[in-house]
């Protein structure tokens, strides 16, 4: 028999900070969520995996936004990690979530060390720096697994600080170590609301040769709400397309389509 080459698995992955499901400008405390809008966008683009930042979890009082979106948009697998009390609603926590059409492996939440800064919000209200971090997991595509990080970083600009200040080196070193460790076990993708650009200022170490590639380099066309959100993919993967779409939300919707080279993509006799 001739050699058979199995096709490389494909995955369509999205990242979106949904700001408590509230439409319009950011930081609308008390705004009414519109989760059906977010579900409609997910149904339209049909990603296989969705990384959400700032979704609302209502601590068991009613269905969380990740669970609602998973149910409405057809995702059988969902994990969610509340990170802090929401600055948008008094009865909710902000959460990092992953929705997937494929099984999700064990999930670990890694919290950044919080320097405890205080500042003033966009409307003059007193703010304290909320906890931020990232989840690390793997998604099983059937023929292979991909490592996945979904993260949300501190909005330091509201607290008179910069991501490049020496006191935050430990934050970036922590994320860098986990990103490099994850890729050692196979293909990996990182979706992150960095709250800073350019990304090279803080994560240049992971963008070196044979590490990760930024799917949305600074040369990409400007899209309303698209700044500071990134998707990075491990260099053994191949980028087929990358799109950033303006939405009625404060953040753009970002999506990549990737070919995943894996051990299952080998030649069999």
PDB file of C-alpha atoms in Angstrom:
ATOM      1  CA  UNK A   1       0.000   0.000   0.000  1.00  0.00           C
ATOM      2  CA  UNK A   2       1.098   3.546  -0.547  1.00  0.00           C
ATOM      3  CA  UNK A   3       1.873   5.915   2.233  1.00  0.00           C
ATOM      4  CA  UNK A   4      -1.112   7.671   3.831  1.00  0.00           C
ATOM      5  CA  UNK A   5      -0.640  11.155   5.185  1.00  0.00           C
ATOM      6  CA  UNK A   6      -3.254  12.124   7.756  1.00  0.00           C
ATOM      7  CA  UNK A   7      -4.364  15.740   7.446  1.00  0.00           C
ATOM      8  CA  UNK A   8      -3.282  18.070  10.203  1.00  0.00           C
ATOM      9  CA  UNK A   9      -6.074  18.927  12.646  1.00  0.00           C
ATOM     10  CA  UNK A  10      -7.618  22.375  12.247  1.00  0.00           C
ATOM     11  CA  UNK A  11      -8.941  24.673  14.942  1.00  0.00           C
ATOM     12  CA  UNK A  12     -10.782  27.964  14.891  1.00  0.00           C
ATOM     13  CA  UNK A  13     -10.130  29.875  18.119  1.00  0.00           C
ATOM     14  CA  UNK A  14     -11.458  33.223  19.337  1.00  0.00           C
ATOM     15  CA  UNK A  15     -10.772  35.637  22.168  1.00  0.00           C
ATOM     16  CA  UNK A  16     -13.162  38.289  23.459  1.00  0.00           C
ATOM     17  CA  UNK A  17     -13.358  40.508  26.514  1.00  0.00           C
ATOM     18  CA  UNK A  18     -17.129  40.805  26.897  1.00  0.00           C
ATOM     19  CA  UNK A  19     -17.133  43.354  29.746  1.00  0.00           C
ATOM     20  CA  UNK A  20     -19.921  41.727  31.755  1.00  0.00           C
ATOM     21  CA  UNK A  21     -21.993  41.317  28.619  1.00  0.00           C
ATOM     22  CA  UNK A  22     -22.709  45.058  28.558  1.00  0.00           C
ATOM     23  CA  UNK A  23     -22.763  46.776  25.168  1.00  0.00           C
ATOM     24  CA  UNK A  24     -21.133  50.120  24.449  1.00  0.00           C
ATOM     25  CA  UNK A  25     -18.228  51.822  26.180  1.00  0.00           C
ATOM     26  CA  UNK A  26     -16.296  50.134  28.970  1.00  0.00           C
ATOM     27  CA  UNK A  27     -16.888  50.501  32.713  1.00  0.00           C
ATOM     28  CA  UNK A  28     -20.646  51.058  32.625  1.00  0.00           C
ATOM     29  CA  UNK A  29     -21.406  50.126  36.198  1.00  0.00           C
ATOM     30  CA  UNK A  30     -25.010  49.018  36.491  1.00  0.00           C
ATOM     31  CA  UNK A  31     -25.418  48.565  32.744  1.00  0.00           C
ATOM     32  CA  UNK A  32     -27.875  45.936  31.582  1.00  0.00           C
ATOM     33  CA  UNK A  33     -26.140  42.880  30.060  1.00  0.00           C
ATOM     34  CA  UNK A  34     -27.101  41.755  26.555  1.00  0.00           C
ATOM     35  CA  UNK A  35     -25.854  38.151  26.481  1.00  0.00           C
ATOM     36  CA  UNK A  36     -27.981  37.249  23.459  1.00  0.00           C
ATOM     37  CA  UNK A  37     -25.924  39.676  21.357  1.00  0.00           C
ATOM     38  CA  UNK A  38     -22.716  37.889  22.335  1.00  0.00           C
ATOM     39  CA  UNK A  39     -24.297  34.509  21.620  1.00  0.00           C
ATOM     40  CA  UNK A  40     -25.347  35.719  18.155  1.00  0.00           C
ATOM     41  CA  UNK A  41     -21.772  36.780  17.322  1.00  0.00           C
ATOM     42  CA  UNK A  42     -20.437  33.397  18.418  1.00  0.00           C
ATOM     43  CA  UNK A  43     -23.038  31.588  16.315  1.00  0.00           C
ATOM     44  CA  UNK A  44     -22.157  33.780  13.327  1.00  0.00           C
ATOM     45  CA  UNK A  45     -18.393  33.138  13.497  1.00  0.00           C
ATOM     46  CA  UNK A  46     -18.671  29.574  14.856  1.00  0.00           C
ATOM     47  CA  UNK A  47     -15.264  29.215  16.541  1.00  0.00           C
ATOM     48  CA  UNK A  48     -14.338  25.818  17.937  1.00  0.00           C
ATOM     49  CA  UNK A  49     -12.879  27.324  21.105  1.00  0.00           C
ATOM     50  CA  UNK A  50     -13.711  30.673  22.719  1.00  0.00           C
ATOM     51  CA  UNK A  51     -11.603  32.404  25.371  1.00  0.00           C
ATOM     52  CA  UNK A  52     -13.641  34.949  27.336  1.00  0.00           C
ATOM     53  CA  UNK A  53     -12.382  37.627  29.687  1.00  0.00           C
ATOM     54  CA  UNK A  54     -14.565  39.655  32.082  1.00  0.00           C
ATOM     55  CA  UNK A  55     -17.597  37.425  31.771  1.00  0.00           C
ATOM     56  CA  UNK A  56     -19.941  37.593  34.770  1.00  0.00           C
ATOM     57  CA  UNK A  57     -20.447  34.793  37.253  1.00  0.00           C
ATOM     58  CA  UNK A  58     -23.352  35.277  39.666  1.00  0.00           C
ATOM     59  CA  UNK A  59     -22.048  32.917  42.360  1.00  0.00           C
ATOM     60  CA  UNK A  60     -24.830  30.388  41.957  1.00  0.00           C
ATOM     61  CA  UNK A  61     -27.720  32.870  42.184  1.00  0.00           C
ATOM     62  CA  UNK A  62     -28.438  32.422  38.469  1.00  0.00           C
ATOM     63  CA  UNK A  63     -26.766  30.982  35.383  1.00  0.00           C
ATOM     64  CA  UNK A  64     -23.323  32.450  34.696  1.00  0.00           C
ATOM     65  CA  UNK A  65     -22.645  34.211  31.411  1.00  0.00           C
ATOM     66  CA  UNK A  66     -20.165  31.520  30.259  1.00  0.00           C
ATOM     67  CA  UNK A  67     -22.757  28.794  30.885  1.00  0.00           C
ATOM     68  CA  UNK A  68     -25.463  30.817  29.157  1.00  0.00           C
ATOM     69  CA  UNK A  69     -23.303  31.511  26.103  1.00  0.00           C
ATOM     70  CA  UNK A  70     -22.186  27.887  25.916  1.00  0.00           C
ATOM     71  CA  UNK A  71     -25.800  26.744  25.967  1.00  0.00           C
ATOM     72  CA  UNK A  72     -27.028  29.323  23.461  1.00  0.00           C
ATOM     73  CA  UNK A  73     -24.110  28.973  21.036  1.00  0.00           C
ATOM     74  CA  UNK A  74     -23.728  25.196  21.190  1.00  0.00           C
ATOM     75  CA  UNK A  75     -20.599  24.501  23.250  1.00  0.00           C
ATOM     76  CA  UNK A  76     -20.781  21.257  25.250  1.00  0.00           C
ATOM     77  CA  UNK A  77     -17.620  21.986  27.243  1.00  0.00           C
ATOM     78  CA  UNK A  78     -17.123  25.035  29.444  1.00  0.00           C
ATOM     79  CA  UNK A  79     -14.785  25.964  32.297  1.00  0.00           C
ATOM     80  CA  UNK A  80     -14.871  29.207  34.268  1.00  0.00           C
ATOM     81  CA  UNK A  81     -12.694  30.722  37.003  1.00  0.00           C
ATOM     82  CA  UNK A  82     -13.956  33.785  38.930  1.00  0.00           C
ATOM     83  CA  UNK A  83     -11.030  36.159  39.500  1.00  0.00           C
ATOM     84  CA  UNK A  84     -12.427  39.199  41.345  1.00  0.00           C
ATOM     85  CA  UNK A  85     -15.536  41.152  42.269  1.00  0.00           C
ATOM     86  CA  UNK A  86     -16.899  42.885  39.177  1.00  0.00           C
ATOM     87  CA  UNK A  87     -16.445  46.645  38.801  1.00  0.00           C
ATOM     88  CA  UNK A  88     -19.514  46.571  36.524  1.00  0.00           C
ATOM     89  CA  UNK A  89     -22.116  44.993  38.811  1.00  0.00           C
ATOM     90  CA  UNK A  90     -22.472  44.613  42.553  1.00  0.00           C
ATOM     91  CA  UNK A  91     -23.844  41.063  42.369  1.00  0.00           C
ATOM     92  CA  UNK A  92     -21.249  39.434  40.126  1.00  0.00           C
ATOM     93  CA  UNK A  93     -17.669  38.295  39.864  1.00  0.00           C
ATOM     94  CA  UNK A  94     -15.493  38.670  36.798  1.00  0.00           C
ATOM     95  CA  UNK A  95     -14.414  35.353  35.374  1.00  0.00           C
ATOM     96  CA  UNK A  96     -12.052  33.863  32.819  1.00  0.00           C
ATOM     97  CA  UNK A  97     -13.804  31.192  30.772  1.00  0.00           C
ATOM     98  CA  UNK A  98     -13.166  28.742  27.954  1.00  0.00           C
ATOM     99  CA  UNK A  99     -16.023  27.407  25.795  1.00  0.00           C
ATOM    100  CA  UNK A 100     -15.174  24.490  23.523  1.00  0.00           C
ATOM    101  CA  UNK A 101     -16.641  22.024  21.055  1.00  0.00           C
ATOM    102  CA  UNK A 102     -13.819  19.690  22.085  1.00  0.00           C
ATOM    103  CA  UNK A 103     -13.117  18.160  25.513  1.00  0.00           C
ATOM    104  CA  UNK A 104     -11.132  20.357  27.912  1.00  0.00           C
ATOM    105  CA  UNK A 105      -8.464  18.853  30.154  1.00  0.00           C
ATOM    106  CA  UNK A 106      -7.500  19.756  33.698  1.00  0.00           C
ATOM    107  CA  UNK A 107      -7.524  23.506  34.300  1.00  0.00           C
ATOM    108  CA  UNK A 108      -5.197  25.490  36.557  1.00  0.00           C
ATOM    109  CA  UNK A 109      -5.759  29.128  37.492  1.00  0.00           C
ATOM    110  CA  UNK A 110      -2.635  31.212  38.027  1.00  0.00           C
ATOM    111  CA  UNK A 111      -3.098  34.555  39.783  1.00  0.00           C
ATOM    112  CA  UNK A 112      -0.677  37.414  39.233  1.00  0.00           C
ATOM    113  CA  UNK A 113       0.855  38.965  42.372  1.00  0.00           C
ATOM    114  CA  UNK A 114      -1.326  42.002  43.077  1.00  0.00           C
ATOM    115  CA  UNK A 115       0.640  45.140  44.054  1.00  0.00           C
ATOM    116  CA  UNK A 116      -2.461  46.656  45.681  1.00  0.00           C
ATOM    117  CA  UNK A 117      -2.520  49.911  43.722  1.00  0.00           C
ATOM    118  CA  UNK A 118      -5.346  52.435  44.015  1.00  0.00           C
ATOM    119  CA  UNK A 119      -6.460  54.921  41.412  1.00  0.00           C
ATOM    120  CA  UNK A 120      -9.331  56.786  39.804  1.00  0.00           C
ATOM    121  CA  UNK A 121     -11.682  55.226  37.267  1.00  0.00           C
ATOM    122  CA  UNK A 122     -12.836  56.842  34.015  1.00  0.00           C
ATOM    123  CA  UNK A 123     -15.809  58.469  35.782  1.00  0.00           C
ATOM    124  CA  UNK A 124     -13.826  59.687  38.780  1.00  0.00           C
ATOM    125  CA  UNK A 125     -14.694  56.792  41.080  1.00  0.00           C
ATOM    126  CA  UNK A 126     -12.103  55.347  43.483  1.00  0.00           C
ATOM    127  CA  UNK A 127     -10.614  52.100  42.233  1.00  0.00           C
ATOM    128  CA  UNK A 128      -8.502  49.358  43.779  1.00  0.00           C
ATOM    129  CA  UNK A 129      -6.508  47.096  41.485  1.00  0.00           C
ATOM    130  CA  UNK A 130      -8.513  43.886  41.101  1.00  0.00           C
ATOM    131  CA  UNK A 131      -6.915  40.455  40.932  1.00  0.00           C
ATOM    132  CA  UNK A 132      -5.948  39.256  37.455  1.00  0.00           C
ATOM    133  CA  UNK A 133      -4.370  36.108  36.086  1.00  0.00           C
ATOM    134  CA  UNK A 134      -4.740  33.320  33.554  1.00  0.00           C
ATOM    135  CA  UNK A 135      -5.983  29.769  33.158  1.00  0.00           C
ATOM    136  CA  UNK A 136      -3.845  26.990  31.715  1.00  0.00           C
ATOM    137  CA  UNK A 137      -5.443  23.919  30.145  1.00  0.00           C
ATOM    138  CA  UNK A 138      -5.427  21.617  27.116  1.00  0.00           C
ATOM    139  CA  UNK A 139      -8.031  20.995  24.443  1.00  0.00           C
ATOM    140  CA  UNK A 140      -8.355  17.510  22.944  1.00  0.00           C
ATOM    141  CA  UNK A 141      -8.918  17.694  19.179  1.00  0.00           C
ATOM    142  CA  UNK A 142      -9.223  13.927  18.879  1.00  0.00           C
ATOM    143  CA  UNK A 143      -5.947  13.405  17.042  1.00  0.00           C
ATOM    144  CA  UNK A 144      -3.878  15.669  19.255  1.00  0.00           C
ATOM    145  CA  UNK A 145      -4.015  18.079  22.140  1.00  0.00           C
ATOM    146  CA  UNK A 146      -3.211  21.771  22.118  1.00  0.00           C
ATOM    147  CA  UNK A 147      -2.137  23.688  25.178  1.00  0.00           C
ATOM    148  CA  UNK A 148      -4.161  26.815  25.926  1.00  0.00           C
ATOM    149  CA  UNK A 149      -3.699  29.898  28.089  1.00  0.00           C
ATOM    150  CA  UNK A 150      -6.492  32.443  28.528  1.00  0.00           C
ATOM    151  CA  UNK A 151      -5.421  35.539  30.446  1.00  0.00           C
ATOM    152  CA  UNK A 152      -6.294  39.039  31.552  1.00  0.00           C
ATOM    153  CA  UNK A 153      -3.616  41.471  32.746  1.00  0.00           C
ATOM    154  CA  UNK A 154      -3.771  44.504  35.035  1.00  0.00           C
ATOM    155  CA  UNK A 155      -5.095  47.784  33.532  1.00  0.00           C
ATOM    156  CA  UNK A 156      -2.172  49.668  35.021  1.00  0.00           C
ATOM    157  CA  UNK A 157      -2.803  52.881  33.077  1.00  0.00           C
ATOM    158  CA  UNK A 158      -5.728  53.629  35.421  1.00  0.00           C
ATOM    159  CA  UNK A 159      -3.399  53.423  38.415  1.00  0.00           C
ATOM    160  CA  UNK A 160      -0.597  55.753  37.373  1.00  0.00           C
ATOM    161  CA  UNK A 161       1.677  52.846  36.441  1.00  0.00           C
ATOM    162  CA  UNK A 162       3.097  51.242  33.325  1.00  0.00           C
ATOM    163  CA  UNK A 163       3.485  47.576  32.453  1.00  0.00           C
ATOM    164  CA  UNK A 164       7.172  48.236  31.753  1.00  0.00           C
ATOM    165  CA  UNK A 165       7.879  49.516  35.282  1.00  0.00           C
ATOM    166  CA  UNK A 166      10.566  47.359  36.957  1.00  0.00           C
ATOM    167  CA  UNK A 167       8.220  46.385  39.814  1.00  0.00           C
ATOM    168  CA  UNK A 168       6.102  44.345  37.370  1.00  0.00           C
ATOM    169  CA  UNK A 169       8.934  42.248  35.947  1.00  0.00           C
ATOM    170  CA  UNK A 170       7.786  39.335  38.102  1.00  0.00           C
ATOM    171  CA  UNK A 171       4.346  39.375  36.466  1.00  0.00           C
ATOM    172  CA  UNK A 172       5.788  38.997  32.974  1.00  0.00           C
ATOM    173  CA  UNK A 173       8.406  36.480  34.065  1.00  0.00           C
ATOM    174  CA  UNK A 174       5.637  34.321  35.563  1.00  0.00           C
ATOM    175  CA  UNK A 175       3.563  34.365  32.382  1.00  0.00           C
ATOM    176  CA  UNK A 176       6.628  33.811  30.192  1.00  0.00           C
ATOM    177  CA  UNK A 177       7.674  30.727  32.165  1.00  0.00           C
ATOM    178  CA  UNK A 178       4.241  29.133  31.873  1.00  0.00           C
ATOM    179  CA  UNK A 179       3.989  29.923  28.162  1.00  0.00           C
ATOM    180  CA  UNK A 180       7.362  28.326  27.456  1.00  0.00           C
ATOM    181  CA  UNK A 181       6.579  25.319  29.660  1.00  0.00           C
ATOM    182  CA  UNK A 182       3.251  24.783  27.889  1.00  0.00           C
ATOM    183  CA  UNK A 183       4.803  24.716  24.420  1.00  0.00           C
ATOM    184  CA  UNK A 184       7.335  22.091  25.480  1.00  0.00           C
ATOM    185  CA  UNK A 185       4.533  19.510  25.610  1.00  0.00           C
ATOM    186  CA  UNK A 186       3.168  20.314  22.131  1.00  0.00           C
ATOM    187  CA  UNK A 187       1.344  22.952  20.099  1.00  0.00           C
ATOM    188  CA  UNK A 188       0.010  25.832  22.191  1.00  0.00           C
ATOM    189  CA  UNK A 189      -2.092  28.973  21.856  1.00  0.00           C
ATOM    190  CA  UNK A 190      -2.273  31.993  24.155  1.00  0.00           C
ATOM    191  CA  UNK A 191      -5.278  34.355  24.165  1.00  0.00           C
ATOM    192  CA  UNK A 192      -4.812  37.395  26.359  1.00  0.00           C
ATOM    193  CA  UNK A 193      -6.183  40.837  27.112  1.00  0.00           C
ATOM    194  CA  UNK A 194      -2.764  42.330  27.752  1.00  0.00           C
ATOM    195  CA  UNK A 195      -3.939  45.842  28.699  1.00  0.00           C
ATOM    196  CA  UNK A 196      -0.742  47.101  27.110  1.00  0.00           C
ATOM    197  CA  UNK A 197       0.786  47.498  23.695  1.00  0.00           C
ATOM    198  CA  UNK A 198       3.034  46.849  21.991  1.00  0.00           C
ATOM    199  CA  UNK A 199       3.303  43.303  23.242  1.00  0.00           C
ATOM    200  CA  UNK A 200       7.053  43.298  22.577  1.00  0.00           C
ATOM    201  CA  UNK A 201       7.540  45.591  25.587  1.00  0.00           C
ATOM    202  CA  UNK A 202       6.656  42.843  28.050  1.00  0.00           C
ATOM    203  CA  UNK A 203       6.593  39.459  26.273  1.00  0.00           C
ATOM    204  CA  UNK A 204       9.413  39.785  23.758  1.00  0.00           C
ATOM    205  CA  UNK A 205      11.085  36.700  25.225  1.00  0.00           C
ATOM    206  CA  UNK A 206       8.268  34.420  24.024  1.00  0.00           C
ATOM    207  CA  UNK A 207       8.254  35.953  20.537  1.00  0.00           C
ATOM    208  CA  UNK A 208      11.757  34.824  19.722  1.00  0.00           C
ATOM    209  CA  UNK A 209      12.603  32.214  17.069  1.00  0.00           C
ATOM    210  CA  UNK A 210      11.048  28.774  17.641  1.00  0.00           C
ATOM    211  CA  UNK A 211       8.646  30.049  20.296  1.00  0.00           C
ATOM    212  CA  UNK A 212       5.395  31.962  19.641  1.00  0.00           C
ATOM    213  CA  UNK A 213       4.081  34.097  16.794  1.00  0.00           C
ATOM    214  CA  UNK A 214       1.756  37.072  17.236  1.00  0.00           C
ATOM    215  CA  UNK A 215      -1.279  36.472  15.002  1.00  0.00           C
ATOM    216  CA  UNK A 216      -2.075  40.203  15.085  1.00  0.00           C
ATOM    217  CA  UNK A 217       1.164  42.151  14.597  1.00  0.00           C
ATOM    218  CA  UNK A 218       1.239  45.922  14.878  1.00  0.00           C
ATOM    219  CA  UNK A 219       1.114  46.161  11.085  1.00  0.00           C
ATOM    220  CA  UNK A 220      -2.463  44.804  11.105  1.00  0.00           C
ATOM    221  CA  UNK A 221      -5.192  47.303  10.149  1.00  0.00           C
ATOM    222  CA  UNK A 222      -6.590  49.325  13.045  1.00  0.00           C
ATOM    223  CA  UNK A 223      -9.978  48.048  14.253  1.00  0.00           C
ATOM    224  CA  UNK A 224     -12.103  49.863  16.832  1.00  0.00           C
ATOM    225  CA  UNK A 225     -11.687  48.080  20.156  1.00  0.00           C
ATOM    226  CA  UNK A 226      -8.988  45.720  18.911  1.00  0.00           C
ATOM    227  CA  UNK A 227      -6.037  47.111  20.845  1.00  0.00           C
ATOM    228  CA  UNK A 228      -4.408  45.223  23.699  1.00  0.00           C
ATOM    229  CA  UNK A 229      -6.019  41.857  22.874  1.00  0.00           C
ATOM    230  CA  UNK A 230      -3.713  39.217  21.408  1.00  0.00           C
ATOM    231  CA  UNK A 231      -3.603  35.648  20.182  1.00  0.00           C
ATOM    232  CA  UNK A 232      -0.191  33.995  20.056  1.00  0.00           C
ATOM    233  CA  UNK A 233       0.392  30.579  18.521  1.00  0.00           C
ATOM    234  CA  UNK A 234       3.297  28.197  18.866  1.00  0.00           C
ATOM    235  CA  UNK A 235       5.528  28.167  15.823  1.00  0.00           C
ATOM    236  CA  UNK A 236       4.869  24.534  14.903  1.00  0.00           C
ATOM    237  CA  UNK A 237       1.317  25.610  14.034  1.00  0.00           C
ATOM    238  CA  UNK A 238       0.355  27.280  10.758  1.00  0.00           C
ATOM    239  CA  UNK A 239      -1.850  30.358  10.625  1.00  0.00           C
ATOM    240  CA  UNK A 240      -4.514  30.066   7.916  1.00  0.00           C
ATOM    241  CA  UNK A 241      -6.383  33.278   8.751  1.00  0.00           C
ATOM    242  CA  UNK A 242      -6.656  35.944  11.445  1.00  0.00           C
ATOM    243  CA  UNK A 243      -9.580  38.351  11.700  1.00  0.00           C
ATOM    244  CA  UNK A 244     -10.457  41.200  14.060  1.00  0.00           C
ATOM    245  CA  UNK A 245     -14.067  42.344  13.899  1.00  0.00           C
ATOM    246  CA  UNK A 246     -15.478  45.511  15.465  1.00  0.00           C
ATOM    247  CA  UNK A 247     -18.538  44.786  17.610  1.00  0.00           C
ATOM    248  CA  UNK A 248     -21.132  46.618  19.658  1.00  0.00           C
ATOM    249  CA  UNK A 249     -19.034  45.689  22.667  1.00  0.00           C
ATOM    250  CA  UNK A 250     -16.097  47.683  24.021  1.00  0.00           C
ATOM    251  CA  UNK A 251     -13.672  45.081  22.648  1.00  0.00           C
ATOM    252  CA  UNK A 252     -13.297  43.691  19.152  1.00  0.00           C
ATOM    253  CA  UNK A 253     -13.857  40.014  18.463  1.00  0.00           C
ATOM    254  CA  UNK A 254     -10.625  38.275  17.401  1.00  0.00           C
ATOM    255  CA  UNK A 255     -10.366  34.902  15.731  1.00  0.00           C
ATOM    256  CA  UNK A 256      -7.654  32.711  14.234  1.00  0.00           C
ATOM    257  CA  UNK A 257      -7.855  29.591  12.076  1.00  0.00           C
ATOM    258  CA  UNK A 258      -4.886  27.289  12.687  1.00  0.00           C
ATOM    259  CA  UNK A 259      -3.467  24.085  11.284  1.00  0.00           C
ATOM    260  CA  UNK A 260      -2.051  21.999  14.109  1.00  0.00           C
ATOM    261  CA  UNK A 261       0.998  19.878  13.318  1.00  0.00           C
ATOM    262  CA  UNK A 262       1.043  16.951  15.721  1.00  0.00           C
ATOM    263  CA  UNK A 263       2.284  13.413  16.154  1.00  0.00           C
ATOM    264  CA  UNK A 264      -0.930  12.185  14.495  1.00  0.00           C
ATOM    265  CA  UNK A 265       0.026  14.047  11.296  1.00  0.00           C
ATOM    266  CA  UNK A 266       2.722  11.511  10.529  1.00  0.00           C
ATOM    267  CA  UNK A 267       3.094   9.114   7.578  1.00  0.00           C
ATOM    268  CA  UNK A 268       1.684   5.611   8.155  1.00  0.00           C
ATOM    269  CA  UNK A 269       2.589   2.615   6.007  1.00  0.00           C
TER     270      UNK A 269
END
